[in-house]
Amino acid sequence: MVSAPFLYAVLLLAVPVAAIVMFSFWSQSYLDLDTTLTLKNYREAAADPIYGQLLARSLWISLVVTVITVVTAFPIAYFISFHVAPGHKSLWIFLVTIPFWTSYLIRVFLWKVILGYNGVLNSGLLGIGVIDAPLTFILYNLNAVVITLAHAFAPFAILPIFVSLERIDRSLLEAALDLGETKVSAFLRVTLPLAMPGIVAAVLIVFIPTIGDYVTPRLVGGPGGLMIANMIQTQFLKLNNAPMGAALAVIAMIMVTVVATAFVLLNRRFLKGRS
Amino acid sequence: MRGGGLRIYAVIYLVFLYLPILLLPVFAFNSSTIIAFPLASFTTEWFAELPRVPALRDALWVSLKIAVLTALVSTLLGVCAARAAARYRFAFKGTIMGLIMLPLVLPEIIVAVSLLVVFLQIGLPLGSLTVVLGHVLICTPFCVAILNGAFQSLDISLEEAAIDLGETGWSTFRLIILPLVMPGIISSLLIAFTISMDEFIIAFFLSGSEATLPVYLWGQLRFPQRLPVVMALGTLLVLASVVLLTIAEVARRRGVARRGQQDNGGFL
Amino acid sequence: MALISLSGIDKYYGTYHALRDISLEIEGGEFFSLLGPSGCGKTTLLRTIAGFETPDKGVLTIDGRDMARVSANRRPTNMVFQSYAIFPHLTVAQNVGFGLRRSDLTKAEKAREVGAALEMVGLGGYGARAAHALSGGQRQRVALARALILKPKVLLLDEPLSALDKKMREQMQSELRQLQRQVGITFVLVTHDQEEALIMSDRIAVMFEGEIAQLATPQDLYLRPNSRRVGEFIGMMNLIPGRMDRDGSQMIGDIPGLGRLPIVPDLLTDGQGPGDCTFGIRPESMSLVFNGELPTGKFVDGTVVERAYYGDMTYYEVLLDGGTAPVTCSMKNLVSRPVLDAGARTRLAWEPGALIVFDAA
Ligand SMILES: Nc1ncnc2c1ncn2[C@@H]1O[C@H](COP(=O)(O)OP(=O)(O)OP(=O)(O)O)[C@@H](O)[C@H]1O
Ligand SMILES: [Mg+2]
């Protein structure tokens, strides 16, 4: 029974991913693919600083976005789980998820409208006299990318944290208070460790896709805010150098995997160290 | 009021979440072609212009076709996977389910270029079909996640009771399982449909000359004079999404109620 | 010919040996219970009869037919599940009538059957209710009606009362027993509650670790447990090490602190002879002798070590003069009887012939 979806995933995921790995060892000579295996693309990726810079920037942006998104999402998840009446929880979750289901392109574009030189934010702030010249550091740079991505991935962070908070047996907290913990220390010693699986899931689920985001850097990032996905797209569709694009995609994949694995391992050790 | 400070934070956070969406209709009804404050006057001109753009109609049609197909196929695959995961033990279960769920966390650009490479190599022409193939891949994990909830909460003794009372495996599926997971299936269909309607990157790489709605939109974003129409279109899309999602949520809740359980909330 | 016959049934879950060489026969019209501690394989055995588990070895016949190739939906058995498995999307009547879908009855006949079945379990008029709006006891009745409407040869019940509170459970125990007499169908009940098994059953099979330890009527099981384990599992039992000697044709038990007591030959099993052994004695076979009451049988002096007051009964732990460990005895509380406190001196009388002999520990 599982074979149908599994076969589908193999054919359309495992095979393509394998193909792209293989592709990355080929090379493009003008209009033809040269199918002799070569490390040329990887050498080029290592030699040309633009690639390194893009990769490093993508990684950096993803990390910053992840931290900001998860840190700002946690109180929301906590609020919904601990302070909202049980009957209203699913309504709140619904409210939080709706923006995520509306056109991503348009949402990102609207951030451009909000953050722009004549944008909503600037005209608003000018209007009430907080500033007397439009702010320029908020569009076409990393800040804009970070804000937009943090917005786009908010529900992805809130949901897993919420789920893990919901699973916490409330009597554990009462037991902690009963044993003399303060509310804060009960939170730190009971709630937070028990919410860890959700936080880890949130971190991964935000970190991994953001590193490959294409739309946001293109629309609000300006030249200084481009990320690796933009370069992959350029290689594939503009420069017609699919093998180079494939190599970059593979490098990005490896980077994601390494960072994600390292994070999971570190976290596991951290949790073990405490218990 | 409980959670005072947190509640204020939550409200501010909601404003942040909804800010872009709330601005959509503001500009969609604004007569100025420049998307900025201050606003000019009220107009419905941009909405009126929508049906007059043939490229838009084509793109909408392509997207609808793709989304319906994607929803059907990925929900079917989701039913198979969720049922198997909930009921059977098989070799490498974790690995197999992991692979099926993987697209959920893989950067879409990687899915897109991988598929592109393969489709080009095997000579499959880019178009609606290739987009459907890609969309099914990324929608299936969502369907599995939704349907998992429905299948896992099915008490196995319900099925055994039906068998015990003389039903066969298939009639048990039809009489007991299907009615009980139907709300899950509906919300899975709607969510796959919504994701597919909205998906951009994969469509961008795989749609060839058959632009989907988001691909069409992407092209329009470069022309400042087209932006108000885009805002009008966006408003309608948001409205449609909200309606579909509300239906999905109502269906999900009804399913929870029908199985007589406690509502533990939320999609996914 | 027995209605259900199992012979040499073995069942493995992977390497775990869940049923070990089970052989037993259940007669038509019998109320039969499978009793044992958690994890001993009761449910597995029941599900094997129902057809949800396939034995790895052995033969199961129902009404003379080998069930090996008969799937669960074709067996003349119906089941009441522990969770009741009431279909939540159907009404009470639809639940009860579920098994009639394939019968040739007309709609009206089906409705009549359903009505009668509901009436039988005391739920007349509940047909239109939504199934998930029922209380635990009502769900239990719906499950019963649903299983009985097909008039199975055997009704299988897996801990049907364990989800009910004490009062409800006691009420359902007698109702179930009555219902069984009324319909005359063979009931096979799984329970881990020995009291429940004793109250309801014609015969009980006690299981430990996948094996049947003893199969007997409730009285036999209580009075003549065939092992210490069964004795301890069913009711309360004092276990006292001692010796058994032959005195002419009579067997005599020699217990430190108590002396020599005759053993009823009826309570001896084959192969038990003179030598070290363990004696079992039920708390109610001993009694404290209060002032003014005449002791019957043999009696010994001792000191109350502890007591537990239950309202109708008081349980005393008494250390006999010259004994090594206290024994437990139970006394009915009468108005005329005082309740002794720990430390009180007392006298303990033994019902003659109450000794059960087990192998030495
Ligand atoms: N599907 C299964 N796979 C593996 N082991 C199983 C399975 N079903 C039962 N077992 C094991 O077989 C043993 C007997 O299980 P069974 O359910 O028959 O016990 P039981 O006597 O009904 O106990 P309880 O009173 O707890 O219901 C248990 O140790 C259980 O862990
Ligand atoms: Mg059991």
CSV table of C-alpha atoms in Angstrom, one decimal, chain A residues 1-2 4-6 8-10 12-17 19-20 23 26 33 69 71-73 75-76 78-79 82-85 90-107 109-111 113-114 118-120 123 147 150-151 154 156 158-159 162 166 205 208-209 211-212 214-215 218-219 229 232-233 236-237 249 252-253 256, chain B residues 2-3 6-7 9-10 13-14 16-21 23-24 27 35-37 77 80-81 83-84 88 90 96-97 99-100 102-107 109-111 113-119 121 132-134 136-137 142 191 194-195 198 200-201 204-205 214 217-218 221 227 230-231 234 237-238 241-242 245-246 249 252-253 263-268:
chain,number,residue,atom,x,y,z
A,1,MET,CA,0.0,0.0,0.0
A,2,VAL,CA,2.8,2.3,0.8
A,4,ALA,CA,2.6,3.8,-4.6
A,5,PRO,CA,3.7,6.9,-2.7
A,6,PHE,CA,7.1,5.4,-2.1
A,8,TYR,CA,6.5,8.2,-6.6
A,9,ALA,CA,9.0,9.6,-4.1
A,10,VAL,CA,11.8,7.4,-5.4
A,12,LEU,CA,10.5,12.0,-8.6
A,13,LEU,CA,12.8,12.7,-5.7
A,14,ALA,CA,15.5,10.1,-5.1
A,15,VAL,CA,16.2,9.7,-8.8
A,16,PRO,CA,16.3,13.5,-9.6
A,17,VAL,CA,18.5,14.1,-6.6
A,19,ALA,CA,20.7,12.8,-11.2
A,20,ILE,CA,21.6,16.3,-10.0
A,23,PHE,CA,25.1,16.3,-13.3
A,26,TRP,CA,29.6,16.8,-15.8
A,33,LEU,CA,27.0,18.5,-22.2
A,69,THR,CA,11.8,33.5,13.7
A,71,VAL,CA,12.7,33.3,19.2
A,72,THR,CA,9.7,35.5,18.2
A,73,ALA,CA,7.5,32.5,17.5
A,75,PRO,CA,6.1,33.3,23.0
A,76,ILE,CA,3.2,33.0,20.6
A,78,TYR,CA,3.5,29.5,24.5
A,79,PHE,CA,0.7,32.0,24.7
A,82,PHE,CA,-0.9,28.1,28.0
A,83,HIS,CA,-3.0,31.2,28.1
A,84,VAL,CA,-5.7,30.7,25.5
A,85,ALA,CA,-8.9,28.9,26.5
A,90,SER,CA,-7.6,25.9,17.2
A,91,LEU,CA,-9.1,29.3,16.2
A,92,TRP,CA,-5.8,31.0,17.1
A,93,ILE,CA,-3.8,28.4,15.3
A,94,PHE,CA,-6.0,28.9,12.3
A,95,LEU,CA,-5.5,32.7,12.5
A,96,VAL,CA,-1.7,32.2,12.7
A,97,THR,CA,-1.7,29.8,9.7
A,98,ILE,CA,-3.9,31.8,7.3
A,99,PRO,CA,-1.3,34.3,6.1
A,100,PHE,CA,0.9,31.4,5.2
A,101,TRP,CA,-1.6,30.0,2.8
A,102,THR,CA,-2.0,33.2,0.8
A,103,SER,CA,0.1,33.9,-2.3
A,104,TYR,CA,3.7,33.9,-1.3
A,105,LEU,CA,4.7,36.0,-4.2
A,106,ILE,CA,2.2,38.7,-3.3
A,107,ARG,CA,3.1,38.6,0.3
A,109,PHE,CA,6.0,41.8,-2.9
A,110,LEU,CA,3.9,43.6,-0.3
A,111,TRP,CA,6.9,43.7,2.0
A,113,VAL,CA,5.7,48.0,-0.7
A,114,ILE,CA,5.8,48.3,3.1
A,118,ASN,CA,7.9,55.7,-0.5
A,119,GLY,CA,6.5,52.7,1.4
A,120,VAL,CA,3.9,52.3,4.0
A,123,SER,CA,5.2,57.4,4.9
A,147,ILE,CA,12.2,40.5,7.9
A,150,ALA,CA,10.9,35.7,9.2
A,151,HIS,CA,7.3,36.7,8.3
A,154,ALA,CA,6.4,32.2,11.1
A,156,PHE,CA,6.3,26.9,10.4
A,158,ILE,CA,4.9,28.3,15.7
A,159,LEU,CA,3.2,25.0,14.9
A,162,PHE,CA,2.8,24.7,19.9
A,166,GLU,CA,0.5,21.0,24.2
A,205,ILE,CA,11.8,23.5,9.3
A,208,ILE,CA,16.3,24.3,5.6
A,209,PRO,CA,13.9,25.9,3.2
A,211,ILE,CA,18.6,28.7,2.5
A,212,GLY,CA,17.1,27.9,-0.9
A,214,TYR,CA,14.6,32.5,-4.4
A,215,VAL,CA,11.7,34.9,-4.4
A,218,ARG,CA,15.1,38.7,-5.8
A,219,LEU,CA,12.3,41.0,-4.8
A,229,ALA,CA,19.1,30.0,-5.1
A,232,ILE,CA,21.5,28.4,-9.2
A,233,GLN,CA,18.6,29.8,-11.2
A,236,PHE,CA,20.3,27.0,-15.1
A,237,LEU,CA,18.1,29.3,-17.0
A,249,ALA,CA,22.7,22.9,-5.6
A,252,ALA,CA,23.9,23.9,-0.8
A,253,MET,CA,22.3,20.6,0.0
A,256,VAL,CA,22.1,22.3,4.8
B,2,ARG,CA,-4.9,35.9,31.4
B,3,GLY,CA,-1.4,36.2,30.0
B,6,LEU,CA,2.0,37.9,26.3
B,7,ARG,CA,-1.4,38.7,25.0
B,9,TYR,CA,2.7,40.6,22.2
B,10,ALA,CA,0.5,38.1,20.5
B,13,TYR,CA,2.6,39.6,16.3
B,14,LEU,CA,-0.8,39.0,14.5
B,16,PHE,CA,2.9,41.8,11.8
B,17,LEU,CA,1.6,38.6,10.3
B,18,TYR,CA,-1.5,40.2,8.7
B,19,LEU,CA,0.1,43.5,7.7
B,20,PRO,CA,0.9,42.6,4.1
B,21,ILE,CA,-2.5,40.9,3.5
B,23,LEU,CA,-2.6,46.2,2.6
B,24,LEU,CA,-3.7,44.2,-0.4
B,27,PHE,CA,-4.1,49.2,-2.9
B,35,ILE,CA,1.7,51.5,-4.9
B,36,ALA,CA,2.4,53.9,-2.1
B,37,PHE,CA,0.9,56.2,0.4
B,77,LEU,CA,-1.0,8.9,-2.4
B,80,CYS,CA,-2.1,5.1,0.9
B,81,ALA,CA,0.9,6.3,2.9
B,83,ARG,CA,-3.1,4.1,6.0
B,84,ALA,CA,0.1,2.0,5.6
B,88,TYR,CA,1.1,-2.0,8.9
B,90,PHE,CA,7.0,-3.2,7.1
B,96,ILE,CA,10.3,5.0,3.5
B,97,MET,CA,8.1,7.4,5.3
B,99,LEU,CA,11.6,9.8,2.0
B,100,ILE,CA,8.0,10.5,1.3
B,102,LEU,CA,11.4,14.7,2.7
B,103,PRO,CA,10.2,17.3,0.2
B,104,LEU,CA,8.6,19.1,3.2
B,105,VAL,CA,12.1,20.2,4.3
B,106,LEU,CA,14.0,20.2,1.1
B,107,PRO,CA,14.6,23.6,-0.4
B,109,ILE,CA,14.8,25.2,-5.6
B,110,ILE,CA,16.6,21.9,-5.3
B,111,VAL,CA,13.5,20.0,-6.0
B,113,VAL,CA,16.3,22.0,-10.6
B,114,SER,CA,16.5,18.2,-9.9
B,115,LEU,CA,13.3,17.6,-11.7
B,116,LEU,CA,14.2,20.0,-14.4
B,117,VAL,CA,17.4,18.1,-15.1
B,118,VAL,CA,15.7,14.7,-15.2
B,119,PHE,CA,12.8,15.9,-17.3
B,121,GLN,CA,17.3,14.4,-19.9
B,132,VAL,CA,1.8,18.5,-11.7
B,133,LEU,CA,4.5,15.9,-11.2
B,134,GLY,CA,6.5,18.4,-9.2
B,136,VAL,CA,2.4,16.2,-6.3
B,137,LEU,CA,5.8,15.6,-4.9
B,142,PHE,CA,1.2,17.7,3.6
B,191,ILE,CA,-4.8,22.1,1.1
B,194,THR,CA,-4.2,25.6,-2.3
B,195,ILE,CA,-0.5,24.8,-2.2
B,198,ASP,CA,0.2,29.2,-4.9
B,200,PHE,CA,5.9,29.4,-7.7
B,201,ILE,CA,9.5,28.1,-7.9
B,204,PHE,CA,8.8,28.7,-12.7
B,205,PHE,CA,11.3,26.0,-13.6
B,214,PRO,CA,2.1,32.7,-9.9
B,217,LEU,CA,2.1,37.2,-11.6
B,218,TRP,CA,5.9,37.1,-11.3
B,221,LEU,CA,5.6,42.4,-11.0
B,227,LEU,CA,0.8,46.5,-10.2
B,230,VAL,CA,-1.9,42.5,-9.5
B,231,MET,CA,-3.1,43.8,-6.2
B,234,GLY,CA,-4.0,39.1,-5.1
B,237,LEU,CA,-6.7,35.0,-4.4
B,238,VAL,CA,-6.4,35.7,-0.7
B,241,SER,CA,-7.6,30.9,0.0
B,242,VAL,CA,-9.3,32.0,3.1
B,245,LEU,CA,-9.1,27.0,4.3
B,246,THR,CA,-12.1,27.8,6.3
B,249,GLU,CA,-10.8,23.7,8.9
B,252,ARG,CA,-11.4,18.9,10.0
B,253,ARG,CA,-13.3,19.9,13.1
B,263,ASP,CA,-10.2,18.8,19.5
B,264,ASN,CA,-6.4,19.3,19.7
B,265,GLY,CA,-6.3,21.9,17.1
B,266,GLY,CA,-4.5,22.9,14.0
B,267,PHE,CA,-3.5,21.7,10.7
B,268,LEU,CA,-0.4,19.5,10.4
